[in-house]
Amino acid sequence: MNEKRDYYEILGAARDASPEEIKKAYRKLAHQHHPDKNPGDHSAEERFKEISEAYEVLGNPEKRQAYDRFGAAGAGRGFEDFGGFESGFGNIFDDIFEGFFGGRTGRPTRGAQRGADLRYNLGIRFEEAANGVEKEIVIPRMETCQACRGSGAKPGSQAVVCRACRGTGQVRFSQGFLTVSQTCGQCRGQGRVLEHPCPSCRGLGQVKAERTLTVKIPAGVETGTRLKLAGEGESGVRGGPPGDLYVVITVQEHPIFARHGDDLYCEVPISFTQAALGAQIEIPTLSGRAVLKIPPGSQTGTELRIKGKGLPNVRGYGRGDLAARIFVEVPTHLTAKQRDLLEEYARQENGAGSPLVQGFWEKVKALFD
Ligand SMILES: [Zn+2]
Ligand SMILES: [Zn+2]
């Protein structure tokens, strides 16, 4: 391919290298490949040219900014990695933002471009999901640069027609018998280049900004609920509309309650005497305690419901129930007195009053007779 190599790559410099580092890298390489030191070596000469060309751009702050914006490296590099600006935001972007439905990684187009949609992952407590809550979130995002109003050109200047492609956005070159047309590397297919990039935004047309938003989270949301804040994504490019912000909810687990739809489930252990004799116990709800009546003879797995003590329906259709699932605990440590009493009870029991036990042995008997 007749493709130009990346200037940073040529100099072996990082994209965020300081001007001093660039200069140092250039000097070292230029010294090494200087034609005077390599007489007759054609490849060294080519290399020296390449190095000089790269330094001509990267060694000049304004040209470097424009290069960072539009590049000169030809096709094959995605739009997304032109952005040195991503590194400026560091891990915040990586951690909580993902390009959602394209936008940021979209192909360069010449006209207005809609801003990228953003995704913000928000963790909330179980109670907050149940009762609804207002949360302040801080979103780092790209906003239209005020200095140049998003044009990217230094105030008073304008983008000019790209000389490399004469404004077509495409360049042609011959490769053997073929004429190949590819996206112009000087302007990245835009057809225009900035001779004087806006100093505030380095020609991006957008600046990094942090915006604090208050998000109203309705009662009844659950993990995976997606709230859309229209127009709160990144600013559009060249007058395009802004993207949307999606707040995606993750609800923390509750130590006692589990959730099934709008119903709350809670496993309640009771003693075997409470199960046999019946009892009134207090169980937790999302709004304080409530009395739960355990009927005599309740088994493990019995589900007792308290109406309307579940979660509010997120669409406003009433509230779910609180379902207490009974779990009968068999005592594991008996005092001498308790043992005596239970042995006495066992003598009294004599199989009567245990329909499950009796039913089982009747079936077993039927099997072998
Ligand atoms: Zn600007
Ligand atoms: Zn061009």
CSV table of C-alpha atoms and ligand atoms in Angstrom, one decimal:
chain,number,residue,atom,x,y,z
A,1,MET,CA,0.0,0.0,0.0
A,2,ASN,CA,1.1,3.5,-0.7
A,3,GLU,CA,0.0,4.5,2.7
A,4,LYS,CA,1.7,7.0,4.9
A,5,ARG,CA,2.8,5.8,8.2
A,6,ASP,CA,1.7,7.5,11.3
A,7,TYR,CA,4.0,10.4,12.3
A,8,TYR,CA,4.1,9.4,15.9
A,9,GLU,CA,5.0,5.9,14.8
A,10,ILE,CA,7.8,7.2,12.6
A,11,LEU,CA,9.3,9.1,15.5
A,12,GLY,CA,8.6,6.3,17.9
A,13,ALA,CA,6.9,8.8,20.1
A,14,ALA,CA,3.7,8.5,22.2
A,15,ARG,CA,0.7,10.4,21.1
A,16,ASP,CA,0.9,12.4,24.3
A,17,ALA,CA,4.6,13.0,24.1
A,18,SER,CA,5.7,16.4,25.2
A,19,PRO,CA,7.3,18.7,22.6
A,20,GLU,CA,10.7,18.0,24.2
A,21,GLU,CA,10.2,14.3,23.9
A,22,ILE,CA,9.3,14.7,20.2
A,23,LYS,CA,12.3,16.9,19.6
A,24,LYS,CA,14.6,14.4,21.3
A,25,ALA,CA,13.2,11.5,19.3
A,26,TYR,CA,13.6,13.4,16.1
A,27,ARG,CA,17.2,14.3,16.8
A,28,LYS,CA,18.2,10.8,17.6
A,29,LEU,CA,16.6,9.4,14.5
A,30,ALA,CA,17.8,12.2,12.2
A,31,HIS,CA,21.3,11.7,13.5
A,32,GLN,CA,21.1,8.0,12.8
A,33,HIS,CA,19.7,8.1,9.3
A,34,HIS,CA,21.4,11.3,8.0
A,35,PRO,CA,22.4,10.8,4.4
A,36,ASP,CA,25.9,12.2,5.1
A,37,LYS,CA,26.4,9.3,7.5
A,38,ASN,CA,24.9,6.7,5.2
A,39,PRO,CA,26.3,7.6,1.7
A,40,GLY,CA,24.6,5.7,-1.1
A,41,ASP,CA,22.1,4.0,1.2
A,42,HIS,CA,18.8,4.7,-0.5
A,43,SER,CA,16.6,3.3,2.4
A,44,ALA,CA,18.4,5.5,4.9
A,45,GLU,CA,17.6,8.5,2.7
A,46,GLU,CA,14.0,7.6,2.5
A,47,ARG,CA,13.8,7.1,6.2
A,48,PHE,CA,15.5,10.5,6.8
A,49,LYS,CA,12.9,12.1,4.6
A,50,GLU,CA,10.1,10.4,6.5
A,51,ILE,CA,11.5,11.5,9.8
A,52,SER,CA,11.9,15.1,8.6
A,53,GLU,CA,8.3,15.1,7.4
A,54,ALA,CA,7.0,13.7,10.6
A,55,TYR,CA,8.9,16.2,12.7
A,56,GLU,CA,7.8,19.1,10.5
A,57,VAL,CA,4.3,18.4,11.6
A,58,LEU,CA,4.7,17.1,15.1
A,59,GLY,CA,7.4,19.6,16.0
A,60,ASN,CA,5.0,22.5,15.3
A,61,PRO,CA,2.3,22.8,18.0
A,62,GLU,CA,-0.4,24.1,15.6
A,63,LYS,CA,0.3,21.6,12.9
A,64,ARG,CA,0.4,18.8,15.5
A,65,GLN,CA,-3.0,19.8,16.7
A,66,ALA,CA,-4.4,19.7,13.3
A,67,TYR,CA,-2.7,16.4,12.7
A,68,ASP,CA,-4.2,15.0,15.9
A,69,ARG,CA,-7.6,16.2,14.6
A,70,PHE,CA,-7.5,15.2,11.0
A,71,GLY,CA,-4.4,13.1,10.7
A,72,ALA,CA,-2.4,12.6,7.6
A,73,ALA,CA,-2.0,8.9,7.8
A,74,GLY,CA,-4.4,7.8,5.2
A,75,ALA,CA,-7.1,5.3,5.4
A,76,GLY,CA,-7.2,2.3,7.7
A,77,ARG,CA,-7.1,4.2,10.9
A,78,GLY,CA,-10.5,4.5,12.6
A,79,PHE,CA,-12.0,7.8,13.4
A,80,GLU,CA,-11.9,6.8,17.1
A,81,ASP,CA,-8.2,6.8,17.4
A,82,PHE,CA,-7.7,10.3,16.2
A,83,GLY,CA,-8.9,11.3,19.5
A,84,GLY,CA,-6.0,12.1,21.8
A,85,PHE,CA,-8.8,13.6,23.9
A,86,GLU,CA,-9.8,10.2,25.1
A,87,SER,CA,-6.6,9.9,27.0
A,88,GLY,CA,-7.2,13.2,28.7
A,89,PHE,CA,-10.3,11.8,30.2
A,90,GLY,CA,-8.5,8.8,31.4
A,91,ASN,CA,-10.3,6.0,33.1
A,92,ILE,CA,-13.5,7.8,33.8
A,93,PHE,CA,-14.5,7.3,30.2
A,94,ASP,CA,-13.3,3.7,30.1
A,95,ASP,CA,-15.0,2.8,33.3
A,96,ILE,CA,-18.4,4.2,33.1
A,97,PHE,CA,-18.9,5.1,29.5
A,98,GLU,CA,-19.2,3.0,26.5
A,99,GLY,CA,-20.0,4.2,23.0
A,100,PHE,CA,-23.6,3.2,23.0
A,101,PHE,CA,-25.2,3.2,19.6
A,102,GLY,CA,-22.3,4.4,17.6
A,103,GLY,CA,-21.8,8.1,17.4
A,104,ARG,CA,-18.3,8.4,18.7
A,105,THR,CA,-17.0,5.6,16.5
A,106,GLY,CA,-19.1,6.6,13.5
A,107,ARG,CA,-17.5,7.2,10.2
A,108,PRO,CA,-16.5,10.7,9.4
A,109,THR,CA,-19.1,12.6,7.5
A,110,ARG,CA,-18.9,16.0,6.0
A,111,GLY,CA,-22.1,17.4,7.3
A,112,ALA,CA,-23.7,17.8,10.7
A,113,GLN,CA,-23.3,14.8,13.0
A,114,ARG,CA,-25.4,13.8,15.9
A,115,GLY,CA,-23.5,13.7,19.2
A,116,ALA,CA,-22.7,10.3,20.7
A,117,ASP,CA,-25.1,8.6,23.1
A,118,LEU,CA,-23.6,8.1,26.5
A,119,ARG,CA,-24.2,5.4,29.0
A,120,TYR,CA,-23.9,5.9,32.7
A,121,ASN,CA,-24.0,2.9,35.0
A,122,LEU,CA,-25.6,3.9,38.3
A,123,GLY,CA,-25.7,1.7,41.4
A,124,ILE,CA,-28.4,2.4,43.9
A,125,ARG,CA,-29.5,0.8,47.2
A,126,PHE,CA,-32.4,-1.6,47.4
A,127,GLU,CA,-34.4,0.9,49.4
A,128,GLU,CA,-33.7,3.6,46.9
A,129,ALA,CA,-35.1,1.4,44.1
A,130,ALA,CA,-38.1,0.7,46.2
A,131,ASN,CA,-38.9,4.2,47.2
A,132,GLY,CA,-37.5,6.2,44.3
A,133,VAL,CA,-34.7,8.6,44.7
A,134,GLU,CA,-33.0,11.7,43.2
A,135,LYS,CA,-29.3,11.2,42.4
A,136,GLU,CA,-26.8,13.7,41.3
A,137,ILE,CA,-24.4,12.4,38.7
A,138,VAL,CA,-21.4,14.0,37.2
A,139,ILE,CA,-20.9,13.2,33.5
A,140,PRO,CA,-17.6,14.0,31.7
A,141,ARG,CA,-18.5,14.6,28.2
A,142,MET,CA,-17.6,16.6,25.1
A,143,GLU,CA,-19.5,19.8,24.7
A,144,THR,CA,-19.5,22.3,21.9
A,145,CYS,CA,-16.6,24.7,22.2
A,146,GLN,CA,-17.9,28.1,23.0
A,147,ALA,CA,-14.8,30.0,21.5
A,148,CYS,CA,-15.3,28.7,18.0
A,149,ARG,CA,-19.0,27.6,18.3
A,150,GLY,CA,-18.0,24.1,17.3
A,151,SER,CA,-16.4,24.9,14.0
A,152,GLY,CA,-12.9,24.1,15.3
A,153,ALA,CA,-11.5,27.1,13.4
A,154,LYS,CA,-9.7,29.9,15.3
A,155,PRO,CA,-12.2,32.7,15.7
A,156,GLY,CA,-11.9,34.9,12.6
A,157,SER,CA,-10.6,32.1,10.5
A,158,GLN,CA,-12.3,29.4,8.6
A,159,ALA,CA,-11.7,25.9,7.4
A,160,VAL,CA,-10.2,25.9,4.0
A,161,VAL,CA,-10.5,23.5,1.1
A,162,CYS,CA,-8.1,20.6,1.5
A,163,ARG,CA,-5.3,21.0,-1.0
A,164,ALA,CA,-4.5,17.3,-1.1
A,165,CYS,CA,-7.9,16.3,-2.4
A,166,ARG,CA,-9.1,19.6,-3.6
A,167,GLY,CA,-12.1,19.3,-1.4
A,168,THR,CA,-13.4,16.0,-2.6
A,169,GLY,CA,-12.4,14.0,0.4
A,170,GLN,CA,-10.9,11.3,-1.8
A,171,VAL,CA,-7.4,10.9,-3.2
A,172,ARG,CA,-6.4,8.6,-6.1
A,173,PHE,CA,-3.2,6.9,-6.7
A,174,SER,CA,-1.9,4.2,-9.0
A,175,GLN,CA,-1.0,0.8,-7.9
A,176,GLY,CA,0.3,-1.3,-10.7
A,177,PHE,CA,-2.5,-1.2,-13.3
A,178,LEU,CA,-5.1,0.0,-10.9
A,179,THR,CA,-6.1,3.4,-9.9
A,180,VAL,CA,-7.2,3.3,-6.3
A,181,SER,CA,-9.3,5.9,-4.6
A,182,GLN,CA,-9.2,6.2,-0.9
A,183,THR,CA,-10.2,8.6,1.8
A,184,CYS,CA,-8.0,11.6,1.9
A,185,GLY,CA,-5.6,11.4,4.8
A,186,GLN,CA,-5.0,15.1,5.1
A,187,CYS,CA,-8.6,16.0,5.8
A,188,ARG,CA,-9.9,12.5,6.7
A,189,GLY,CA,-12.5,12.7,4.0
A,190,GLN,CA,-13.9,16.0,5.2
A,191,GLY,CA,-12.7,18.0,2.2
A,192,ARG,CA,-11.7,20.8,4.4
A,193,VAL,CA,-8.8,21.4,6.8
A,194,LEU,CA,-8.2,23.9,9.5
A,195,GLU,CA,-5.2,26.1,8.8
A,196,HIS,CA,-5.7,27.8,12.2
A,197,PRO,CA,-7.3,25.5,14.7
A,198,CYS,CA,-9.2,27.0,17.5
A,199,PRO,CA,-6.8,27.3,20.5
A,200,SER,CA,-9.5,26.5,23.1
A,201,CYS,CA,-10.4,23.1,21.6
A,202,ARG,CA,-7.3,22.4,19.5
A,203,GLY,CA,-9.6,22.2,16.4
A,204,LEU,CA,-11.9,19.6,17.8
A,205,GLY,CA,-14.9,21.9,18.0
A,206,GLN,CA,-15.6,20.3,21.3
A,207,VAL,CA,-14.1,20.7,24.8
A,208,LYS,CA,-14.1,18.3,27.7
A,209,ALA,CA,-16.6,19.4,30.3
A,210,GLU,CA,-18.2,18.0,33.4
A,211,ARG,CA,-21.8,18.4,33.9
A,212,THR,CA,-23.8,17.7,37.0
A,213,LEU,CA,-27.3,16.3,36.4
A,214,THR,CA,-30.0,15.4,38.8
A,215,VAL,CA,-31.6,12.2,37.8
A,216,LYS,CA,-35.1,11.3,39.1
A,217,ILE,CA,-35.3,7.6,39.7
A,218,PRO,CA,-38.8,6.4,39.9
A,219,ALA,CA,-39.9,4.0,42.6
A,220,GLY,CA,-39.9,0.4,41.5
A,221,VAL,CA,-36.9,0.4,39.1
A,222,GLU,CA,-34.8,-2.8,38.9
A,223,THR,CA,-31.4,-3.9,37.8
A,224,GLY,CA,-31.2,-3.2,34.0
A,225,THR,CA,-33.8,-0.5,34.0
A,226,ARG,CA,-32.6,2.1,31.5
A,227,LEU,CA,-33.6,5.8,31.9
A,228,LYS,CA,-33.2,8.0,28.9
A,229,LEU,CA,-32.2,11.6,29.3
A,230,ALA,CA,-32.9,13.0,25.9
A,231,GLY,CA,-30.3,15.4,24.6
A,232,GLU,CA,-27.9,14.9,27.6
A,233,GLY,CA,-25.3,13.0,25.6
A,234,GLU,CA,-22.4,14.5,23.8
A,235,SER,CA,-22.8,17.7,21.7
A,236,GLY,CA,-23.4,17.2,18.0
A,237,VAL,CA,-20.6,18.0,15.6
A,238,ARG,CA,-20.9,20.8,13.1
A,239,GLY,CA,-24.4,21.8,14.3
A,240,GLY,CA,-25.7,18.3,14.7
A,241,PRO,CA,-28.1,17.5,17.5
A,242,PRO,CA,-26.8,16.2,20.8
A,243,GLY,CA,-26.9,12.5,21.7
A,244,ASP,CA,-28.9,11.0,24.5
A,245,LEU,CA,-27.7,9.9,27.9
A,246,TYR,CA,-28.8,6.5,29.2
A,247,VAL,CA,-28.6,5.9,32.9
A,248,VAL,CA,-28.5,2.1,33.5
A,249,ILE,CA,-29.6,1.1,36.9
A,250,THR,CA,-28.0,-1.6,39.0
A,251,VAL,CA,-29.8,-2.3,42.3
A,252,GLN,CA,-27.7,-3.6,45.2
A,253,GLU,CA,-28.8,-6.9,46.8
A,254,HIS,CA,-30.7,-6.7,50.0
A,255,PRO,CA,-29.5,-8.8,53.0
A,256,ILE,CA,-33.1,-10.0,53.7
A,257,PHE,CA,-35.3,-9.3,50.7
A,258,ALA,CA,-35.3,-10.8,47.3
A,259,ARG,CA,-37.4,-9.5,44.5
A,260,HIS,CA,-39.7,-11.2,42.0
A,261,GLY,CA,-41.4,-8.7,39.9
A,262,ASP,CA,-43.2,-6.3,42.3
A,263,ASP,CA,-43.3,-8.9,45.1
A,264,LEU,CA,-40.8,-9.1,47.9
A,265,TYR,CA,-39.7,-12.4,49.2
A,266,CYS,CA,-38.3,-13.0,52.6
A,267,GLU,CA,-37.3,-16.3,54.2
A,268,VAL,CA,-38.4,-16.4,57.9
A,269,PRO,CA,-37.1,-19.1,60.2
A,270,ILE,CA,-39.3,-20.1,63.0
A,271,SER,CA,-38.9,-22.6,65.8
A,272,PHE,CA,-40.7,-26.0,65.5
A,273,THR,CA,-42.9,-25.1,68.5
A,274,GLN,CA,-44.0,-21.9,66.8
A,275,ALA,CA,-44.7,-23.9,63.7
A,276,ALA,CA,-46.8,-26.4,65.7
A,277,LEU,CA,-48.5,-24.1,68.1
A,278,GLY,CA,-48.9,-21.1,65.9
A,279,ALA,CA,-47.4,-17.7,66.7
A,280,GLN,CA,-47.4,-14.0,66.0
A,281,ILE,CA,-44.0,-12.7,65.0
A,282,GLU,CA,-42.7,-9.4,63.8
A,283,ILE,CA,-41.0,-9.4,60.4
A,284,PRO,CA,-39.3,-6.6,58.6
A,285,THR,CA,-40.8,-4.7,55.7
A,286,LEU,CA,-39.5,-1.9,53.6
A,287,SER,CA,-41.4,0.5,55.9
A,288,GLY,CA,-40.7,-0.7,59.4
A,289,ARG,CA,-41.9,-3.9,61.0
A,290,ALA,CA,-45.2,-5.8,60.5
A,291,VAL,CA,-46.9,-8.5,62.4
A,292,LEU,CA,-47.1,-11.9,60.7
A,293,LYS,CA,-49.6,-14.4,62.0
A,294,ILE,CA,-48.3,-18.0,61.8
A,295,PRO,CA,-51.2,-20.4,61.9
A,296,PRO,CA,-50.7,-23.6,64.0
A,297,GLY,CA,-49.3,-26.4,61.9
A,298,SER,CA,-47.3,-24.3,59.4
A,299,GLN,CA,-44.8,-26.3,57.4
A,300,THR,CA,-41.4,-25.3,55.9
A,301,GLY,CA,-42.2,-23.7,52.6
A,302,THR,CA,-45.5,-22.3,53.7
A,303,GLU,CA,-45.9,-18.9,52.0
A,304,LEU,CA,-47.6,-16.2,54.0
A,305,ARG,CA,-48.5,-13.0,52.2
A,306,ILE,CA,-48.8,-9.5,53.5
A,307,LYS,CA,-50.8,-7.5,50.9
A,308,GLY,CA,-49.3,-4.3,49.5
A,309,LYS,CA,-46.0,-4.5,51.4
A,310,GLY,CA,-44.1,-5.3,48.3
A,311,LEU,CA,-42.5,-2.9,45.8
A,312,PRO,CA,-44.4,-0.2,43.9
A,313,ASN,CA,-45.0,-1.0,40.3
A,314,VAL,CA,-42.7,1.2,38.2
A,315,ARG,CA,-45.6,2.1,35.9
A,316,GLY,CA,-47.8,3.0,38.7
A,317,TYR,CA,-50.0,-0.1,38.9
A,318,GLY,CA,-50.2,-0.4,42.7
A,319,ARG,CA,-47.8,-2.4,44.9
A,320,GLY,CA,-46.8,-6.0,45.1
A,321,ASP,CA,-47.0,-8.2,48.2
A,322,LEU,CA,-44.5,-9.2,50.8
A,323,ALA,CA,-44.3,-13.0,50.8
A,324,ALA,CA,-42.8,-14.6,53.9
A,325,ARG,CA,-41.6,-18.1,53.3
A,326,ILE,CA,-41.6,-20.2,56.5
A,327,PHE,CA,-38.6,-22.2,57.4
A,328,VAL,CA,-38.9,-24.5,60.4
A,329,GLU,CA,-35.8,-24.9,62.4
A,330,VAL,CA,-35.3,-28.2,64.2
A,331,PRO,CA,-33.5,-27.7,67.6
A,332,THR,CA,-29.9,-29.0,67.6
A,333,HIS,CA,-29.0,-28.5,71.2
A,334,LEU,CA,-31.5,-29.7,73.8
A,335,THR,CA,-31.2,-29.2,77.6
A,336,ALA,CA,-31.9,-32.3,79.8
A,337,LYS,CA,-35.3,-30.9,80.6
A,338,GLN,CA,-36.2,-30.3,76.9
A,339,ARG,CA,-35.1,-33.8,76.1
A,340,ASP,CA,-37.3,-35.2,78.8
A,341,LEU,CA,-40.3,-33.2,77.5
A,342,LEU,CA,-39.7,-34.2,73.9
A,343,GLU,CA,-39.3,-37.9,74.8
A,344,GLU,CA,-42.6,-37.6,76.7
A,345,TYR,CA,-44.1,-35.9,73.6
A,346,ALA,CA,-42.8,-38.7,71.4
A,347,ARG,CA,-44.5,-41.4,73.5
A,348,GLN,CA,-47.7,-39.4,73.3
A,349,GLU,CA,-47.3,-38.9,69.6
A,350,ASN,CA,-47.4,-42.6,68.6
A,351,GLY,CA,-47.7,-41.7,64.9
A,352,ALA,CA,-50.9,-39.8,65.3
A,353,GLY,CA,-51.1,-36.3,64.0
A,354,SER,CA,-48.4,-36.8,61.3
A,355,PRO,CA,-50.3,-37.2,58.1
A,356,LEU,CA,-47.3,-36.8,55.8
A,357,VAL,CA,-45.3,-39.4,57.7
A,358,GLN,CA,-48.3,-41.8,57.8
A,359,GLY,CA,-49.1,-41.3,54.2
A,360,PHE,CA,-45.6,-42.0,53.2
A,361,TRP,CA,-45.4,-45.4,55.0
A,362,GLU,CA,-48.8,-46.4,53.7
A,363,LYS,CA,-47.5,-45.9,50.1
A,364,VAL,CA,-44.3,-47.9,51.0
A,365,LYS,CA,-46.5,-50.7,52.4
A,366,ALA,CA,-48.7,-50.8,49.3
A,367,LEU,CA,-45.5,-51.1,47.2
A,368,PHE,CA,-44.4,-54.4,48.8
A,369,ASP,CA,-47.7,-56.1,49.6
B,1,ZN,ZN,-12.9,25.8,19.6
B,2,ZN,ZN,-8.5,16.2,1.7
